[in-house]
Short mmCIF file of N, CA and C in Angstrom, two decimals:
data_model
loop_
_atom_site.label_atom_id
_atom_site.label_comp_id
_atom_site.label_asym_id
_atom_site.label_seq_id
_atom_site.Cartn_x
_atom_site.Cartn_y
_atom_site.Cartn_z
N PHE A 54 0.84 -1.18 0.00
CA PHE A 54 0.00 0.00 0.00
C PHE A 54 0.88 1.24 0.00
N HIS A 55 0.30 2.37 -0.37
CA HIS A 55 1.01 3.64 -0.43
C HIS A 55 0.53 4.54 0.69
N ILE A 56 1.46 5.30 1.27
CA ILE A 56 1.12 6.32 2.25
C ILE A 56 1.98 7.54 2.00
N GLY A 57 1.57 8.67 2.57
CA GLY A 57 2.38 9.87 2.51
C GLY A 57 3.51 9.75 3.53
N GLU A 58 4.51 10.59 3.38
CA GLU A 58 5.70 10.48 4.23
C GLU A 58 5.39 10.76 5.69
N ARG A 59 4.41 11.62 5.98
CA ARG A 59 4.07 11.94 7.37
C ARG A 59 2.73 11.32 7.77
N GLU A 60 2.16 10.48 6.94
CA GLU A 60 0.84 9.92 7.17
C GLU A 60 0.92 8.63 7.99
N GLU A 61 -0.13 8.36 8.77
CA GLU A 61 -0.23 7.11 9.51
C GLU A 61 -1.28 6.22 8.85
N LYS A 62 -0.95 4.96 8.68
CA LYS A 62 -1.87 4.01 8.05
C LYS A 62 -2.08 2.85 9.01
N CYS A 63 -3.34 2.48 9.25
CA CYS A 63 -3.65 1.40 10.17
C CYS A 63 -4.43 0.31 9.45
N ILE A 64 -4.18 -0.92 9.85
CA ILE A 64 -4.95 -2.05 9.34
C ILE A 64 -5.52 -2.80 10.54
N ILE A 65 -6.60 -3.51 10.31
CA ILE A 65 -7.27 -4.25 11.38
C ILE A 65 -7.16 -5.73 11.09
N GLU A 66 -6.69 -6.49 12.06
CA GLU A 66 -6.58 -7.94 11.95
C GLU A 66 -7.42 -8.57 13.04
N ASP A 67 -8.28 -9.51 12.66
CA ASP A 67 -9.11 -10.24 13.62
C ASP A 67 -8.32 -11.47 14.06
N ILE A 68 -7.87 -11.47 15.33
CA ILE A 68 -6.92 -12.48 15.80
C ILE A 68 -7.48 -13.17 17.03
N PRO A 69 -7.40 -14.50 17.11
CA PRO A 69 -7.79 -15.20 18.33
C PRO A 69 -6.79 -14.96 19.46
N SER A 70 -7.17 -15.31 20.68
CA SER A 70 -6.28 -15.08 21.82
C SER A 70 -5.10 -16.05 21.79
N ASP A 71 -4.02 -15.66 22.46
CA ASP A 71 -2.79 -16.46 22.57
C ASP A 71 -2.27 -16.91 21.22
N THR A 72 -2.22 -16.00 20.28
CA THR A 72 -1.76 -16.31 18.93
C THR A 72 -0.57 -15.42 18.58
N LEU A 73 0.46 -16.04 18.04
CA LEU A 73 1.64 -15.31 17.61
C LEU A 73 1.39 -14.69 16.24
N VAL A 74 1.73 -13.42 16.11
CA VAL A 74 1.59 -12.71 14.84
C VAL A 74 2.96 -12.18 14.46
N VAL A 75 3.40 -12.50 13.24
CA VAL A 75 4.69 -12.05 12.75
C VAL A 75 4.46 -11.24 11.48
N GLY A 76 5.05 -10.05 11.43
CA GLY A 76 4.89 -9.18 10.27
C GLY A 76 6.23 -8.79 9.70
N ASN A 77 6.36 -8.86 8.38
CA ASN A 77 7.55 -8.41 7.67
C ASN A 77 7.14 -7.24 6.78
N TYR A 78 7.96 -6.21 6.74
CA TYR A 78 7.65 -5.08 5.88
C TYR A 78 8.92 -4.53 5.24
N LYS A 79 8.71 -3.78 4.16
CA LYS A 79 9.80 -3.11 3.47
C LYS A 79 9.25 -1.78 2.95
N VAL A 80 10.01 -0.71 3.15
CA VAL A 80 9.57 0.63 2.74
C VAL A 80 10.39 1.07 1.53
N GLN A 81 9.69 1.63 0.53
CA GLN A 81 10.35 2.21 -0.64
C GLN A 81 9.89 3.65 -0.76
N ARG A 82 10.84 4.57 -1.08
CA ARG A 82 10.51 5.99 -1.21
C ARG A 82 10.42 6.36 -2.69
N TRP A 83 9.48 7.25 -3.02
CA TRP A 83 9.31 7.73 -4.39
C TRP A 83 10.44 8.68 -4.75
N ASP A 84 11.04 8.46 -5.91
CA ASP A 84 12.11 9.32 -6.40
C ASP A 84 11.53 10.20 -7.50
N ILE A 85 11.56 11.52 -7.26
CA ILE A 85 10.97 12.46 -8.23
C ILE A 85 11.75 12.46 -9.53
N HIS A 86 13.07 12.30 -9.46
CA HIS A 86 13.90 12.37 -10.66
C HIS A 86 13.73 11.13 -11.53
N LYS A 87 13.67 9.96 -10.93
CA LYS A 87 13.53 8.71 -11.69
C LYS A 87 12.07 8.36 -11.97
N HIS A 88 11.14 9.02 -11.30
CA HIS A 88 9.71 8.73 -11.40
C HIS A 88 9.42 7.25 -11.13
N ASP A 89 10.04 6.77 -10.07
CA ASP A 89 9.86 5.37 -9.67
C ASP A 89 10.21 5.26 -8.20
N PHE A 90 9.83 4.15 -7.61
CA PHE A 90 10.17 3.91 -6.21
C PHE A 90 11.58 3.34 -6.13
N LEU A 91 12.38 3.86 -5.18
CA LEU A 91 13.72 3.35 -4.96
C LEU A 91 13.64 1.99 -4.28
N GLU A 92 14.65 1.17 -4.44
CA GLU A 92 14.66 -0.17 -3.83
C GLU A 92 14.62 -0.11 -2.32
N SER A 93 15.29 0.87 -1.73
CA SER A 93 15.27 1.00 -0.28
C SER A 93 15.12 2.47 0.08
N ALA A 94 14.86 2.71 1.35
CA ALA A 94 14.70 4.09 1.83
C ALA A 94 15.68 4.31 2.97
N PRO A 95 16.96 4.53 2.67
CA PRO A 95 17.95 4.68 3.74
C PRO A 95 17.64 5.91 4.59
N GLY A 96 17.84 5.75 5.89
CA GLY A 96 17.60 6.84 6.82
C GLY A 96 16.16 7.01 7.22
N LEU A 97 15.28 6.20 6.66
CA LEU A 97 13.85 6.30 6.96
C LEU A 97 13.44 5.08 7.77
N GLY A 98 12.77 5.29 8.87
CA GLY A 98 12.30 4.19 9.71
C GLY A 98 10.79 4.21 9.83
N MET A 99 10.26 3.18 10.45
CA MET A 99 8.81 3.07 10.63
C MET A 99 8.50 2.83 12.10
N PHE A 100 7.52 3.60 12.62
CA PHE A 100 6.96 3.32 13.92
C PHE A 100 5.86 2.29 13.71
N VAL A 101 5.94 1.18 14.42
CA VAL A 101 4.91 0.15 14.35
C VAL A 101 4.22 0.13 15.71
N THR A 102 2.90 0.31 15.70
CA THR A 102 2.11 0.31 16.93
C THR A 102 1.00 -0.71 16.79
N VAL A 103 0.86 -1.59 17.79
CA VAL A 103 -0.19 -2.60 17.79
C VAL A 103 -1.05 -2.37 19.01
N THR A 104 -2.37 -2.27 18.79
CA THR A 104 -3.32 -2.03 19.87
C THR A 104 -4.30 -3.19 19.95
N SER A 105 -4.58 -3.66 21.17
CA SER A 105 -5.51 -4.77 21.37
C SER A 105 -6.95 -4.27 21.28
N PRO A 106 -7.94 -5.18 21.26
CA PRO A 106 -9.35 -4.76 21.19
C PRO A 106 -9.78 -3.88 22.37
N THR A 107 -9.08 -3.98 23.51
CA THR A 107 -9.43 -3.16 24.68
C THR A 107 -8.71 -1.82 24.68
N GLY A 108 -7.85 -1.58 23.71
CA GLY A 108 -7.11 -0.32 23.63
C GLY A 108 -5.72 -0.39 24.24
N GLU A 109 -5.33 -1.54 24.75
CA GLU A 109 -4.01 -1.71 25.34
C GLU A 109 -2.97 -1.77 24.22
N VAL A 110 -1.87 -1.06 24.39
CA VAL A 110 -0.80 -1.06 23.39
C VAL A 110 0.08 -2.28 23.63
N LEU A 111 0.10 -3.20 22.65
CA LEU A 111 0.90 -4.42 22.76
C LEU A 111 2.32 -4.22 22.24
N LEU A 112 2.47 -3.32 21.26
CA LEU A 112 3.78 -3.09 20.66
C LEU A 112 3.84 -1.66 20.16
N SER A 113 4.90 -0.97 20.48
CA SER A 113 5.13 0.38 19.97
C SER A 113 6.64 0.53 19.86
N LYS A 114 7.14 0.45 18.63
CA LYS A 114 8.58 0.42 18.46
C LYS A 114 8.96 1.04 17.12
N LEU A 115 10.16 1.61 17.07
CA LEU A 115 10.70 2.18 15.84
C LEU A 115 11.61 1.15 15.20
N TYR A 116 11.35 0.86 13.93
CA TYR A 116 12.17 -0.08 13.16
C TYR A 116 12.80 0.67 12.00
N GLY A 117 13.66 0.01 11.28
CA GLY A 117 14.34 0.59 10.12
C GLY A 117 13.45 0.56 8.89
N PRO A 118 14.05 0.81 7.70
CA PRO A 118 13.26 0.82 6.47
C PRO A 118 12.80 -0.58 6.06
N GLN A 119 13.34 -1.58 6.70
CA GLN A 119 12.94 -2.95 6.43
C GLN A 119 13.05 -3.70 7.74
N GLY A 120 12.05 -4.49 8.08
CA GLY A 120 12.13 -5.15 9.37
C GLY A 120 11.05 -6.18 9.59
N THR A 121 11.16 -6.81 10.75
CA THR A 121 10.21 -7.84 11.18
C THR A 121 9.75 -7.50 12.58
N PHE A 122 8.43 -7.54 12.80
CA PHE A 122 7.90 -7.32 14.14
C PHE A 122 7.03 -8.52 14.50
N SER A 123 6.88 -8.76 15.80
CA SER A 123 6.03 -9.86 16.24
C SER A 123 5.42 -9.52 17.58
N PHE A 124 4.23 -10.09 17.83
CA PHE A 124 3.57 -9.92 19.12
C PHE A 124 2.62 -11.11 19.31
N THR A 125 2.23 -11.31 20.55
CA THR A 125 1.27 -12.36 20.89
C THR A 125 0.02 -11.70 21.42
N SER A 126 -1.13 -12.10 20.86
CA SER A 126 -2.39 -11.49 21.28
C SER A 126 -2.81 -12.04 22.64
N ASN A 127 -3.27 -11.15 23.51
CA ASN A 127 -3.77 -11.56 24.82
C ASN A 127 -5.25 -11.90 24.76
N LEU A 128 -6.00 -11.14 23.99
CA LEU A 128 -7.44 -11.32 23.87
C LEU A 128 -7.80 -11.58 22.41
N SER A 129 -8.93 -12.22 22.20
CA SER A 129 -9.39 -12.41 20.83
C SER A 129 -10.17 -11.16 20.41
N GLY A 130 -10.08 -10.82 19.14
CA GLY A 130 -10.79 -9.67 18.61
C GLY A 130 -9.97 -8.93 17.58
N GLU A 131 -10.43 -7.73 17.26
CA GLU A 131 -9.80 -6.93 16.21
C GLU A 131 -8.64 -6.14 16.78
N HIS A 132 -7.43 -6.46 16.31
CA HIS A 132 -6.22 -5.76 16.71
C HIS A 132 -5.89 -4.73 15.63
N ILE A 133 -5.45 -3.55 16.04
CA ILE A 133 -5.13 -2.47 15.10
C ILE A 133 -3.62 -2.36 15.00
N ILE A 134 -3.11 -2.49 13.76
CA ILE A 134 -1.67 -2.39 13.50
C ILE A 134 -1.45 -1.13 12.67
N CYS A 135 -0.69 -0.18 13.23
CA CYS A 135 -0.48 1.12 12.58
C CYS A 135 0.98 1.31 12.19
N PHE A 136 1.19 1.97 11.05
CA PHE A 136 2.51 2.27 10.53
C PHE A 136 2.62 3.77 10.29
N GLN A 137 3.75 4.36 10.69
CA GLN A 137 4.01 5.77 10.41
C GLN A 137 5.52 5.96 10.29
N SER A 138 5.92 6.71 9.28
CA SER A 138 7.36 6.93 9.09
C SER A 138 7.90 7.88 10.15
N ASN A 139 9.19 7.81 10.38
CA ASN A 139 9.82 8.69 11.35
C ASN A 139 10.39 9.94 10.69
N SER A 140 9.84 10.30 9.55
CA SER A 140 10.33 11.47 8.82
C SER A 140 10.18 12.73 9.67
N THR A 141 11.22 13.55 9.70
CA THR A 141 11.18 14.80 10.47
C THR A 141 11.07 16.00 9.56
N ARG A 142 10.88 15.76 8.27
CA ARG A 142 10.77 16.88 7.34
C ARG A 142 9.42 17.57 7.54
N PHE A 143 9.37 18.86 7.25
CA PHE A 143 8.13 19.62 7.38
C PHE A 143 7.10 19.08 6.39
N ALA A 144 5.83 19.29 6.71
CA ALA A 144 4.75 18.76 5.89
C ALA A 144 4.79 19.29 4.46
N VAL A 145 5.26 20.53 4.28
CA VAL A 145 5.34 21.11 2.94
C VAL A 145 6.40 20.39 2.11
N ILE A 146 7.54 20.09 2.75
CA ILE A 146 8.63 19.43 2.04
C ILE A 146 8.39 17.93 1.93
N ALA A 147 7.78 17.35 2.95
CA ALA A 147 7.61 15.90 3.01
C ALA A 147 6.43 15.47 2.17
N GLY A 148 6.49 15.74 0.90
CA GLY A 148 5.38 15.40 0.02
C GLY A 148 5.57 14.10 -0.72
N SER A 149 6.67 13.40 -0.47
CA SER A 149 6.92 12.19 -1.24
C SER A 149 6.06 11.04 -0.74
N LYS A 150 5.85 10.11 -1.64
CA LYS A 150 5.04 8.92 -1.32
C LYS A 150 5.96 7.80 -0.87
N LEU A 151 5.40 6.94 -0.05
CA LEU A 151 6.10 5.74 0.38
C LEU A 151 5.27 4.53 -0.03
N ARG A 152 5.95 3.49 -0.47
CA ARG A 152 5.29 2.22 -0.78
C ARG A 152 5.74 1.24 0.29
N ILE A 153 4.76 0.58 0.93
CA ILE A 153 5.07 -0.38 1.98
C ILE A 153 4.62 -1.76 1.53
N HIS A 154 5.56 -2.68 1.50
CA HIS A 154 5.25 -4.09 1.23
C HIS A 154 5.08 -4.75 2.60
N LEU A 155 3.93 -5.36 2.84
CA LEU A 155 3.63 -5.91 4.16
C LEU A 155 3.17 -7.36 4.04
N ASP A 156 3.72 -8.21 4.88
CA ASP A 156 3.33 -9.62 4.94
C ASP A 156 3.08 -9.95 6.41
N ILE A 157 1.82 -10.23 6.75
CA ILE A 157 1.47 -10.57 8.13
C ILE A 157 1.07 -12.03 8.18
N ARG A 158 1.69 -12.77 9.09
CA ARG A 158 1.39 -14.18 9.26
C ARG A 158 0.87 -14.38 10.67
N VAL A 159 -0.34 -14.93 10.75
CA VAL A 159 -1.02 -15.10 12.04
C VAL A 159 -0.94 -16.55 12.47
N GLY A 160 -0.34 -16.77 13.63
CA GLY A 160 -0.32 -18.10 14.24
C GLY A 160 0.53 -19.12 13.54
N GLU A 161 1.47 -18.71 12.74
CA GLU A 161 2.30 -19.67 12.03
C GLU A 161 3.72 -19.60 12.54
N HIS A 162 4.32 -20.75 12.68
CA HIS A 162 5.73 -20.83 13.02
C HIS A 162 6.37 -21.65 11.90
N PHE A 163 7.34 -21.10 11.27
CA PHE A 163 7.92 -21.75 10.12
C PHE A 163 9.16 -22.54 10.51
N LEU A 164 9.31 -23.66 9.86
CA LEU A 164 10.46 -24.51 10.13
C LEU A 164 11.68 -23.97 9.41
N ASP A 165 12.80 -24.04 10.08
CA ASP A 165 14.07 -23.67 9.47
C ASP A 165 14.62 -24.93 8.81
N GLU A 166 14.49 -24.99 7.49
CA GLU A 166 14.88 -26.20 6.76
C GLU A 166 16.37 -26.51 6.91
N SER A 167 17.22 -25.49 6.99
CA SER A 167 18.65 -25.75 7.12
C SER A 167 18.97 -26.41 8.46
N ALA A 168 18.24 -26.02 9.51
CA ALA A 168 18.47 -26.63 10.82
C ALA A 168 18.00 -28.08 10.82
N ILE A 169 16.92 -28.33 10.11
CA ILE A 169 16.39 -29.70 10.05
C ILE A 169 17.36 -30.61 9.29
N GLN A 170 17.94 -30.11 8.18
CA GLN A 170 18.85 -30.93 7.40
C GLN A 170 20.12 -31.24 8.18
N ALA A 171 20.52 -30.34 9.07
CA ALA A 171 21.75 -30.54 9.83
C ALA A 171 21.58 -31.64 10.89
N LYS A 172 20.38 -31.89 11.32
CA LYS A 172 20.15 -32.90 12.37
C LYS A 172 19.93 -34.25 11.74
N ASP A 173 19.98 -35.26 12.57
CA ASP A 173 19.73 -36.61 12.03
C ASP A 173 18.23 -36.83 11.85
N LYS A 174 17.87 -37.98 11.30
CA LYS A 174 16.49 -38.27 10.93
C LYS A 174 15.54 -38.30 12.12
N VAL A 175 15.98 -38.79 13.25
CA VAL A 175 15.10 -38.85 14.43
C VAL A 175 14.76 -37.45 14.89
N ASP A 176 15.74 -36.59 14.94
CA ASP A 176 15.49 -35.21 15.34
C ASP A 176 14.59 -34.51 14.33
N GLU A 177 14.78 -34.83 13.05
CA GLU A 177 13.95 -34.22 12.01
C GLU A 177 12.49 -34.60 12.19
N VAL A 178 12.24 -35.88 12.44
CA VAL A 178 10.86 -36.33 12.66
C VAL A 178 10.30 -35.68 13.92
N ASN A 179 11.12 -35.57 14.97
CA ASN A 179 10.69 -34.96 16.21
C ASN A 179 10.31 -33.48 16.01
N VAL A 180 11.15 -32.75 15.28
CA VAL A 180 10.88 -31.34 15.03
C VAL A 180 9.62 -31.16 14.19
N ARG A 181 9.48 -31.99 13.17
CA ARG A 181 8.28 -31.90 12.33
C ARG A 181 7.02 -32.25 13.13
N LEU A 182 7.14 -33.23 14.02
CA LEU A 182 6.01 -33.61 14.85
C LEU A 182 5.62 -32.46 15.79
N GLU A 183 6.61 -31.81 16.38
CA GLU A 183 6.32 -30.67 17.24
C GLU A 183 5.67 -29.54 16.45
N HIS A 184 6.13 -29.35 15.23
CA HIS A 184 5.53 -28.32 14.37
C HIS A 184 4.07 -28.66 14.07
N LEU A 185 3.78 -29.91 13.78
CA LEU A 185 2.40 -30.33 13.52
C LEU A 185 1.53 -30.15 14.76
N ILE A 186 2.06 -30.49 15.92
CA ILE A 186 1.30 -30.32 17.16
C ILE A 186 0.99 -28.84 17.40
N GLU A 187 1.98 -28.00 17.13
CA GLU A 187 1.77 -26.56 17.27
C GLU A 187 0.69 -26.06 16.31
N GLN A 188 0.70 -26.56 15.09
CA GLN A 188 -0.33 -26.17 14.12
C GLN A 188 -1.71 -26.66 14.56
N ILE A 189 -1.78 -27.85 15.16
CA ILE A 189 -3.06 -28.37 15.66
C ILE A 189 -3.58 -27.46 16.77
N HIS A 190 -2.69 -27.02 17.66
CA HIS A 190 -3.11 -26.11 18.73
C HIS A 190 -3.62 -24.79 18.14
N HIS A 191 -2.95 -24.32 17.11
CA HIS A 191 -3.38 -23.08 16.46
C HIS A 191 -4.77 -23.25 15.84
N VAL A 192 -5.00 -24.36 15.15
CA VAL A 192 -6.31 -24.60 14.54
C VAL A 192 -7.39 -24.71 15.62
N THR A 193 -7.06 -25.35 16.73
CA THR A 193 -8.01 -25.47 17.83
C THR A 193 -8.37 -24.10 18.40
N ARG A 194 -7.36 -23.22 18.58
CA ARG A 194 -7.64 -21.87 19.07
C ARG A 194 -8.51 -21.10 18.08
N GLU A 195 -8.23 -21.26 16.79
CA GLU A 195 -9.05 -20.60 15.77
C GLU A 195 -10.50 -21.07 15.84
N GLN A 196 -10.71 -22.38 15.99
CA GLN A 196 -12.06 -22.91 16.09
C GLN A 196 -12.77 -22.40 17.34
N ASP A 197 -12.06 -22.35 18.47
CA ASP A 197 -12.66 -21.83 19.70
C ASP A 197 -13.07 -20.37 19.52
N TYR A 198 -12.21 -19.61 18.86
CA TYR A 198 -12.51 -18.20 18.64
C TYR A 198 -13.74 -18.05 17.74
N GLU A 199 -13.84 -18.86 16.69
CA GLU A 199 -15.02 -18.81 15.82
C GLU A 199 -16.29 -19.19 16.58
N ARG A 200 -16.18 -20.18 17.49
CA ARG A 200 -17.34 -20.54 18.31
C ARG A 200 -17.77 -19.38 19.20
N GLU A 201 -16.79 -18.68 19.79
CA GLU A 201 -17.11 -17.50 20.62
C GLU A 201 -17.84 -16.45 19.80
N ARG A 202 -17.34 -16.18 18.61
CA ARG A 202 -17.98 -15.18 17.75
C ARG A 202 -19.38 -15.61 17.35
N GLU A 203 -19.55 -16.90 17.04
CA GLU A 203 -20.87 -17.40 16.66
C GLU A 203 -21.85 -17.28 17.82
N GLU A 204 -21.39 -17.62 19.03
CA GLU A 204 -22.26 -17.52 20.21
C GLU A 204 -22.65 -16.06 20.48
N LYS A 205 -21.70 -15.15 20.34
CA LYS A 205 -21.99 -13.73 20.53
C LYS A 205 -23.01 -13.24 19.50
N PHE A 206 -22.83 -13.65 18.25
CA PHE A 206 -23.76 -13.26 17.19
C PHE A 206 -25.15 -13.84 17.45
N ARG A 207 -25.21 -15.10 17.91
CA ARG A 207 -26.49 -15.74 18.19
C ARG A 207 -27.23 -15.01 19.30
N LYS A 208 -26.50 -14.62 20.38
CA LYS A 208 -27.13 -13.88 21.47
C LYS A 208 -27.68 -12.54 20.99
N THR A 209 -26.90 -11.85 20.16
CA THR A 209 -27.35 -10.57 19.62
C THR A 209 -28.60 -10.75 18.77
N SER A 210 -28.64 -11.80 17.95
CA SER A 210 -29.80 -12.07 17.10
C SER A 210 -31.04 -12.39 17.94
N GLU A 211 -30.85 -13.20 18.98
CA GLU A 211 -31.99 -13.54 19.84
C GLU A 211 -32.52 -12.32 20.58
N GLU A 212 -31.62 -11.45 21.06
CA GLU A 212 -32.07 -10.23 21.73
C GLU A 212 -32.82 -9.32 20.76
N THR A 213 -32.33 -9.22 19.54
CA THR A 213 -33.01 -8.39 18.54
C THR A 213 -34.40 -8.95 18.22
N ASN A 214 -34.50 -10.27 18.04
CA ASN A 214 -35.80 -10.88 17.77
C ASN A 214 -36.77 -10.65 18.93
N SER A 215 -36.27 -10.77 20.17
CA SER A 215 -37.12 -10.54 21.34
C SER A 215 -37.60 -9.09 21.38
N ASN A 216 -36.71 -8.15 21.11
CA ASN A 216 -37.10 -6.73 21.10
C ASN A 216 -38.14 -6.45 20.03
N ILE A 217 -37.97 -7.05 18.87
CA ILE A 217 -38.93 -6.85 17.77
C ILE A 217 -40.30 -7.40 18.17
N LEU A 218 -40.33 -8.56 18.82
CA LEU A 218 -41.59 -9.15 19.26
C LEU A 218 -42.30 -8.23 20.24
N TRP A 219 -41.57 -7.73 21.25
CA TRP A 219 -42.20 -6.84 22.23
C TRP A 219 -42.65 -5.54 21.59
N TRP A 220 -41.88 -5.02 20.66
CA TRP A 220 -42.28 -3.80 19.96
C TRP A 220 -43.57 -4.03 19.17
N ALA A 221 -43.71 -5.19 18.53
CA ALA A 221 -44.93 -5.50 17.78
C ALA A 221 -46.13 -5.61 18.73
N ILE A 222 -45.94 -6.21 19.90
CA ILE A 222 -47.03 -6.33 20.88
C ILE A 222 -47.45 -4.94 21.37
N VAL A 223 -46.47 -4.08 21.69
CA VAL A 223 -46.78 -2.73 22.15
C VAL A 223 -47.52 -1.95 21.07
N GLN A 224 -47.10 -2.05 19.81
CA GLN A 224 -47.78 -1.37 18.71
C GLN A 224 -49.22 -1.85 18.57
N THR A 225 -49.42 -3.15 18.68
CA THR A 225 -50.77 -3.71 18.58
C THR A 225 -51.65 -3.18 19.70
N LEU A 226 -51.16 -3.15 20.93
CA LEU A 226 -51.94 -2.63 22.06
C LEU A 226 -52.27 -1.16 21.87
N ILE A 227 -51.32 -0.38 21.36
CA ILE A 227 -51.58 1.04 21.10
C ILE A 227 -52.66 1.20 20.04
N LEU A 228 -52.58 0.43 18.96
CA LEU A 228 -53.59 0.51 17.90
C LEU A 228 -54.98 0.14 18.41
N ILE A 229 -55.06 -0.92 19.21
CA ILE A 229 -56.35 -1.35 19.74
C ILE A 229 -56.92 -0.28 20.67
N SER A 230 -56.09 0.28 21.56
CA SER A 230 -56.59 1.31 22.49
C SER A 230 -57.01 2.57 21.75
N VAL A 231 -56.26 2.99 20.71
CA VAL A 231 -56.65 4.16 19.91
C VAL A 231 -57.97 3.88 19.19
N GLY A 232 -58.13 2.67 18.66
CA GLY A 232 -59.38 2.31 17.99
C GLY A 232 -60.57 2.35 18.94
N ILE A 233 -60.41 1.81 20.14
CA ILE A 233 -61.50 1.83 21.13
C ILE A 233 -61.82 3.26 21.53
N TRP A 234 -60.79 4.09 21.71
CA TRP A 234 -61.01 5.49 22.08
C TRP A 234 -61.75 6.24 20.98
N GLN A 235 -61.40 5.98 19.71
CA GLN A 235 -62.08 6.64 18.60
C GLN A 235 -63.55 6.23 18.52
N ILE A 236 -63.82 4.94 18.71
CA ILE A 236 -65.22 4.46 18.67
C ILE A 236 -66.03 5.09 19.79
N LYS A 237 -65.46 5.14 21.00
CA LYS A 237 -66.17 5.74 22.15
C LYS A 237 -66.41 7.22 21.90
N SER A 238 -65.38 7.95 21.38
CA SER A 238 -65.54 9.38 21.12
C SER A 238 -66.61 9.62 20.06
N LEU A 239 -66.64 8.81 19.02
CA LEU A 239 -67.66 8.96 17.97
C LEU A 239 -69.06 8.67 18.52
N ARG A 240 -69.19 7.64 19.35
CA ARG A 240 -70.49 7.29 19.93
C ARG A 240 -70.98 8.43 20.83
N ASP A 241 -70.06 8.98 21.68
CA ASP A 241 -70.44 10.11 22.54
C ASP A 241 -70.84 11.33 21.71
N PHE A 242 -70.17 11.58 20.57
CA PHE A 242 -70.50 12.69 19.70
C PHE A 242 -71.90 12.53 19.11
N PHE A 243 -72.22 11.32 18.63
CA PHE A 243 -73.53 11.06 18.05
C PHE A 243 -74.64 11.18 19.10
N ILE A 244 -74.35 10.74 20.33
CA ILE A 244 -75.36 10.85 21.40
C ILE A 244 -75.55 12.32 21.78
N ALA A 245 -74.44 13.09 21.84
CA ALA A 245 -74.55 14.51 22.19
C ALA A 245 -75.31 15.29 21.13
N LYS A 246 -75.19 14.93 19.87
CA LYS A 246 -75.90 15.63 18.77
C LYS A 246 -77.29 15.03 18.54
N LYS A 247 -77.62 14.00 19.31
CA LYS A 247 -78.92 13.32 19.24
C LYS A 247 -79.19 12.76 17.85
N LEU A 248 -78.12 12.18 17.25
CA LEU A 248 -78.28 11.53 15.96
C LEU A 248 -78.60 10.05 16.12
N VAL A 249 -78.42 9.52 17.32
CA VAL A 249 -78.69 8.11 17.56
C VAL A 249 -79.87 7.98 18.49
#
């Protein structure tokens, strides 16, 4: 995505609790003379801020023009990940665009293939087995989180249906009482005018 040099850009990630999140990014600066983005942005860093669903700041750190950040979610819900350059140029001068390449991996731990090849076969099977067990735990946490969201949605739907039912009953009672009042008023009018 593209941002201005002094602009802050935030993304929202829906993450289950106790989940590791790893993000890799790279910043490229627009070159006015070449009319293209430079391969790197030397001297330019990025502030990365991660906020939990309750507003607690999980990560707030300055990184270089290319880096990796990671955090573990405490609660399930929508986490806000914000990026802002550390440019100190004035807003009038700091008109250049930045291109940010971002890769966010939620709940994944990747195997280091070179470390696996260096070990013998028993260790390799053991490491792969541990990796599979870790992935199973991640899938289980994801399923639990989806169940929580489904239960919350179901409760909200049931409350809404209940409110609609009571509102319909109240409207019906109001209509019936207004109808009875109109009939009584009309009957009293006809009796007062001696038309009946």
